Coordinates of C-alpha atoms in Angstrom, one line a residue:
X1 CA 0.2 0.1 0.1
X2 CA 1.4 3.2 -1.0
X3 CA 2.0 6.4 1.1
X4 CA -1.1 8.0 -0.6
X5 CA -3.6 5.5 -0.2
X6 CA -2.6 5.1 3.3
X7 CA -2.9 8.9 3.9
X8 CA -6.6 8.7 2.4
X9 CA -7.7 5.7 5.2
X10 CA -5.8 7.6 8.0
X11 CA -7.9 10.6 7.4
X12 CA -10.9 8.4 6.8
X13 CA -10.9 6.7 10.1
X14 CA -9.8 10.0 11.9
X15 CA -6.2 9.2 12.4
X16 CA -4.6 12.6 13.0
X17 CA -1.6 10.9 13.9
X18 CA -0.6 7.6 12.5
X19 CA 1.9 7.0 15.6
X20 CA -1.5 6.8 17.9
X21 CA -2.6 4.0 16.2
X22 CA 0.5 2.0 16.3
X23 CA 1.2 2.9 19.9
X24 CA 2.6 0.0 21.6
X25 CA 3.1 -0.9 25.3
X26 CA 6.5 -2.2 24.6
X27 CA 7.5 1.2 23.0
X28 CA 6.7 3.4 26.2
X29 CA 8.6 1.2 28.4
X30 CA 11.7 1.3 26.3
X31 CA 11.0 5.1 26.3
X32 CA 10.8 4.8 30.0
X33 CA 14.0 3.1 30.6
X34 CA 15.8 5.2 28.2
X35 CA 14.8 8.2 30.0
X36 CA 15.8 6.8 33.4
X37 CA 19.2 5.9 31.6
X38 CA 19.6 9.4 30.4
X39 CA 19.1 10.4 34.3
X40 CA 21.5 8.1 35.6
X41 CA 24.0 9.1 32.9
X42 CA 23.5 12.7 33.7
X43 CA 24.0 12.2 37.0
X44 CA 27.4 10.4 36.7
X45 CA 28.3 13.4 34.8
X46 CA 27.9 15.9 37.1
X47 CA 29.6 14.0 39.7
X48 CA 32.8 13.7 37.2
X49 CA 32.2 17.6 36.6
X50 CA 32.4 18.3 40.1
X51 CA 35.0 16.4 41.0
X52 CA 37.5 17.9 38.1
X53 CA 36.4 21.2 39.7
X54 CA 37.5 20.2 43.5
X55 CA 34.5 20.2 44.7
X56 CA 34.7 19.0 48.2
X57 CA 33.4 15.1 49.4
X58 CA 30.7 16.1 51.5
X59 CA 28.8 18.5 48.9
X60 CA 29.4 15.7 46.5
X61 CA 27.5 13.4 48.5
X62 CA 25.3 15.7 49.2
X63 CA 24.1 16.5 45.2
X64 CA 24.6 12.5 45.1
X65 CA 21.8 12.3 47.7
X66 CA 19.7 14.9 46.0
X67 CA 19.9 12.9 42.5
X68 CA 19.2 9.5 44.1
X69 CA 15.9 11.5 45.7
X70 CA 14.6 12.6 42.4
X71 CA 15.5 9.1 40.9
X72 CA 13.3 7.5 43.8
X73 CA 10.7 9.6 43.7
X74 CA 10.1 9.7 39.9
X75 CA 10.6 5.5 40.6
X76 CA 7.5 6.0 43.3
X77 CA 5.6 8.4 40.9
X78 CA 5.7 5.7 38.5
X79 CA 4.8 2.9 40.2
X80 CA 1.9 4.6 41.5
X81 CA 0.6 5.9 38.6
X82 CA 0.6 2.3 36.9
X83 CA -1.0 1.1 40.3
X84 CA -3.9 3.8 40.3
X85 CA -4.5 3.2 36.4
X86 CA -4.7 -0.8 36.7
X87 CA -7.4 0.0 39.2
X88 CA -9.4 2.2 36.6
X89 CA -9.8 -1.1 34.5
X90 CA -12.0 -3.6 34.8
X91 CA -10.9 -7.2 33.6
X92 CA -13.6 -9.8 32.6
X93 CA -12.5 -13.0 32.4
X94 CA -15.2 -16.1 31.1
X95 CA -15.1 -19.3 31.9
X96 CA -14.7 -22.4 29.6
X97 CA -18.1 -23.6 28.5
X98 CA -19.7 -20.2 29.1
X99 CA -20.4 -17.1 27.0
X100 CA -20.8 -13.3 28.4
X101 CA -22.4 -10.1 27.3
X102 CA -20.1 -7.0 28.4
X103 CA -21.6 -3.2 27.7
X104 CA -18.9 -0.8 27.8
X105 CA -19.1 2.6 29.2
X106 CA -20.0 4.3 26.2
X107 CA -22.5 1.6 25.4
X108 CA -21.1 -0.6 23.0
X109 CA -21.5 -4.0 23.5
X110 CA -19.2 -7.3 23.5
X111 CA -20.1 -10.9 23.5
X112 CA -17.3 -12.3 24.6
X113 CA -16.5 -16.3 23.8
X114 CA -15.3 -19.1 26.4
X115 CA -12.1 -18.7 27.6
X116 CA -11.6 -15.1 26.9
X117 CA -10.5 -12.3 28.8
X118 CA -11.3 -8.4 28.6
X119 CA -9.9 -5.2 30.0
X120 CA -11.3 -2.3 30.0
X121 CA -11.2 1.2 31.5
X122 CA -14.3 2.0 33.7
X123 CA -14.6 5.5 31.7
X124 CA -13.2 6.1 28.1
X125 CA -11.4 9.6 27.1
X126 CA -10.1 10.7 24.2
X127 CA -10.0 7.1 22.5
X128 CA -11.9 4.2 23.3
X129 CA -9.4 1.2 23.7
X130 CA -10.2 -1.9 24.7
X131 CA -7.6 -5.2 25.5
X132 CA -8.7 -8.7 24.6
X133 CA -6.2 -10.3 26.7
X134 CA -7.1 -13.9 25.2
X135 CA -10.1 -15.3 23.5
X136 CA -12.5 -14.1 21.2
X137 CA -15.1 -11.3 21.3
X138 CA -17.9 -10.3 19.0
X139 CA -18.1 -6.1 19.2
X140 CA -20.9 -3.8 18.4
X141 CA -19.7 -0.5 18.5
X142 CA -21.9 2.6 18.9
X143 CA -21.0 5.2 16.3
X144 CA -18.8 8.6 17.0
X145 CA -16.4 10.1 14.8
X146 CA -14.6 12.3 17.6
X147 CA -13.9 9.1 19.6
X148 CA -12.5 6.6 17.6
X149 CA -12.6 2.6 19.2
X150 CA -9.5 0.6 19.1
X151 CA -9.4 -3.1 20.1
X152 CA -6.1 -4.3 21.2
X153 CA -4.6 -7.9 21.3
X154 CA -1.5 -9.9 21.1
X155 CA -1.0 -9.9 17.5
X156 CA -3.3 -7.1 15.9
X157 CA -4.8 -4.1 16.5
X158 CA -8.2 -2.9 15.1
X159 CA -9.6 0.4 14.7
X160 CA -13.3 1.4 13.7
X161 CA -15.8 4.5 14.3
X162 CA -18.8 2.4 14.4
X163 CA -19.4 -1.0 13.3
X164 CA -19.8 -4.7 14.2
X165 CA -16.7 -7.5 14.1
X166 CA -15.1 -10.4 15.4
X167 CA -11.6 -10.5 17.0
X168 CA -10.5 -13.9 17.6
X169 CA -7.0 -13.9 19.3
X170 CA -6.6 -16.7 21.4
X171 CA -3.1 -17.3 22.6
X172 CA -3.1 -21.1 21.7
X173 CA -3.6 -20.8 18.4
X174 CA -1.1 -20.1 15.5
X175 CA -3.3 -17.2 13.7
X176 CA -5.5 -14.6 14.8
X177 CA -8.2 -12.7 13.2
X178 CA -10.5 -10.0 12.6
X179 CA -14.1 -10.6 10.7
X180 CA -16.3 -7.6 9.9
X181 CA -20.1 -7.9 9.9
X182 CA -21.0 -4.5 9.3
X183 CA -19.2 -1.1 8.4
X184 CA -15.5 -0.6 7.8
X185 CA -12.5 -1.3 10.1
X186 CA -8.7 -1.2 9.9
X187 CA -6.5 -3.8 11.3
X188 CA -2.6 -3.4 11.8
X189 CA -0.2 -5.8 13.5
X190 CA 2.7 -4.4 15.5
X191 CA 4.8 -3.8 12.2
X192 CA 2.7 -0.9 11.1
X193 CA 0.9 -2.9 8.5
X194 CA -2.5 -2.0 7.5
X195 CA -5.7 -3.5 6.1
X196 CA -9.3 -2.4 5.5
X197 CA -12.2 -4.5 5.8
X198 CA -15.6 -4.3 4.8
X199 CA -18.8 -6.8 5.6
X200 CA -17.9 -10.3 4.9
X201 CA -14.4 -10.2 4.6
X202 CA -11.8 -10.9 7.0
X203 CA -8.1 -10.8 7.2
X204 CA -6.2 -14.2 9.3
X205 CA -2.9 -13.5 10.4
X206 CA -0.2 -16.3 11.1
X207 CA 1.5 -15.4 14.0
X208 CA 4.7 -17.4 12.9
X209 CA 5.3 -16.1 9.4
X210 CA 3.9 -12.5 10.6
X211 CA 1.5 -12.7 6.9
X212 CA -1.6 -11.7 6.7
X213 CA -4.1 -13.0 4.7
X214 CA -7.7 -11.4 3.3
X215 CA -10.3 -13.6 2.6
X216 CA -14.0 -13.5 1.7
X217 CA -16.3 -14.9 4.5
X218 CA -19.8 -15.0 6.0
X219 CA -19.2 -12.9 9.0
X220 CA -22.6 -13.3 10.6
X221 CA -22.2 -17.1 11.3
X222 CA -19.3 -16.5 12.8
X223 CA -21.0 -15.0 15.9
X224 CA -23.4 -17.8 16.2
X225 CA -21.4 -19.1 19.0
X226 CA -23.0 -16.7 21.4
X227 CA -26.6 -18.7 20.8
X228 CA -25.1 -22.1 21.2
X229 CA -23.9 -23.0 17.6
X230 CA -20.4 -23.0 16.0
X231 CA -19.4 -22.9 12.6
X232 CA -16.2 -24.3 11.7
X233 CA -15.2 -24.1 8.0
X234 CA -12.2 -25.2 6.6
X235 CA -10.4 -24.6 10.1
X236 CA -7.2 -26.4 10.8
X237 CA -7.5 -28.9 13.7
X238 CA -6.3 -27.0 16.1
X239 CA -9.1 -24.5 15.9
X240 CA -11.5 -27.5 15.9
X241 CA -10.0 -28.7 18.9
X242 CA -10.1 -25.1 20.6
X243 CA -14.0 -25.2 19.5
X244 CA -15.0 -28.4 21.3
X245 CA -12.9 -27.5 24.5
X246 CA -14.4 -24.2 24.8
X247 CA -18.0 -25.4 23.8
X248 CA -17.8 -28.4 26.7
X249 CA -15.8 -27.1 29.0
X250 CA -13.3 -30.1 28.6
X251 CA -9.5 -30.6 27.9
X252 CA -8.4 -32.3 25.1
X253 CA -5.0 -33.8 24.9
X254 CA -3.6 -34.7 21.1
X255 CA -0.6 -34.5 19.2
X256 CA -0.3 -31.2 17.6
X257 CA 2.5 -32.1 15.2
X258 CA 0.6 -35.3 13.6
X259 CA -2.8 -33.2 12.9
X260 CA -1.1 -29.7 12.0
X261 CA -2.0 -30.0 8.4
X262 CA -5.5 -31.3 9.1
X263 CA -8.8 -29.2 8.1
X264 CA -12.4 -29.6 9.0
X265 CA -15.6 -28.3 8.5
X266 CA -18.2 -29.2 10.7
X267 CA -21.0 -27.3 12.8
X268 CA -21.3 -27.8 16.8
X269 CA -24.6 -27.3 18.4
X270 CA -25.3 -26.8 22.3
X271 CA -28.0 -29.8 22.0
X272 CA -25.5 -32.1 20.8
X273 CA -23.4 -33.9 23.5
X274 CA -19.7 -34.2 23.8
X275 CA -19.8 -37.6 22.5
X276 CA -21.7 -36.6 19.6
X277 CA -19.7 -34.0 18.4
X278 CA -16.6 -36.3 18.5
X279 CA -18.0 -38.7 16.7
X280 CA -18.7 -36.5 14.2
X281 CA -15.0 -35.2 14.3
X282 CA -14.4 -39.4 14.4
X283 CA -16.3 -39.6 11.2
X284 CA -14.6 -36.7 8.9
X285 CA -10.9 -37.0 10.4
X286 CA -10.9 -41.0 11.4
X287 CA -9.9 -40.1 15.1
X288 CA -10.3 -42.3 18.2
X289 CA -10.9 -40.9 21.3
X290 CA -11.0 -41.5 25.1
X291 CA -13.3 -39.4 27.3
X292 CA -12.6 -39.6 31.3
X293 CA -14.2 -37.2 33.4
X294 CA -13.3 -33.4 31.6
X295 CA -10.3 -34.9 30.0
X296 CA -10.5 -36.4 26.3
X297 CA -7.4 -38.0 24.6
X298 CA -7.6 -37.7 20.5
X299 CA -5.7 -40.0 18.7
X300 CA -5.0 -40.9 15.0
X301 CA -3.2 -41.0 11.9
X302 CA -3.1 -37.3 11.1
X303 CA -2.9 -35.9 7.7
X304 CA 0.0 -35.3 5.4

């Protein structure tokens, strides 16, 4: 994407400073460390200068104490700022086998899938930023051109003004994705690559290769898990297994290397028992399974 097209996209989404869109917590921490290093270096330089000028040892010690006090105060201030900021957030954790509807401070809603964690501020400011720390969420965002809405996950950052979309970012999966139901969204990874999606488009991001792929999809079908239905279309085995774990609240053990190239298409309905769903997978994939309480062992020949 050339600079002209990027500029037009930024303008459309109301991004006045592109650096804000790609703001990263690691960058902030690096900046803090650099500032502390500069202060420490400045202290050392002042001490050397004072020594050359023949300033008394007592005065030098007083200067060192004063500088140390400033550094200590800065550290304490940073700690308390971080502490109070943490207290200004709400953290929602959804257990396996459950889903949960969350209403955000601006009236926007998020359906969280099983085994998901969402963090958001008690009150939005100049930006509406929420953090999908793990899992999957179906976002329905209240339109506000003056206050952009941003979803940050481990691999992707999604920027909207008002729309509905799904962000899937489970830590256990090798891919992350964003699918658009209505409106338009801008998506980036942490390397400042940007994509713009319209309804029934999704971007699938490979965490290993760091390469995105844009696909056509039936996005609304991807939201039906909040009604007890999971539609899996050509997904890799790891994603199919995760869907079963989340739907039934079980832990599945299998050889990831053997099954890594297997792709499956099937549906899960809340009315089906775990055994019925596993029988369906067995028929499609040729697996065998054993159930012991809340644990399932899957074996088979996998795929070449």
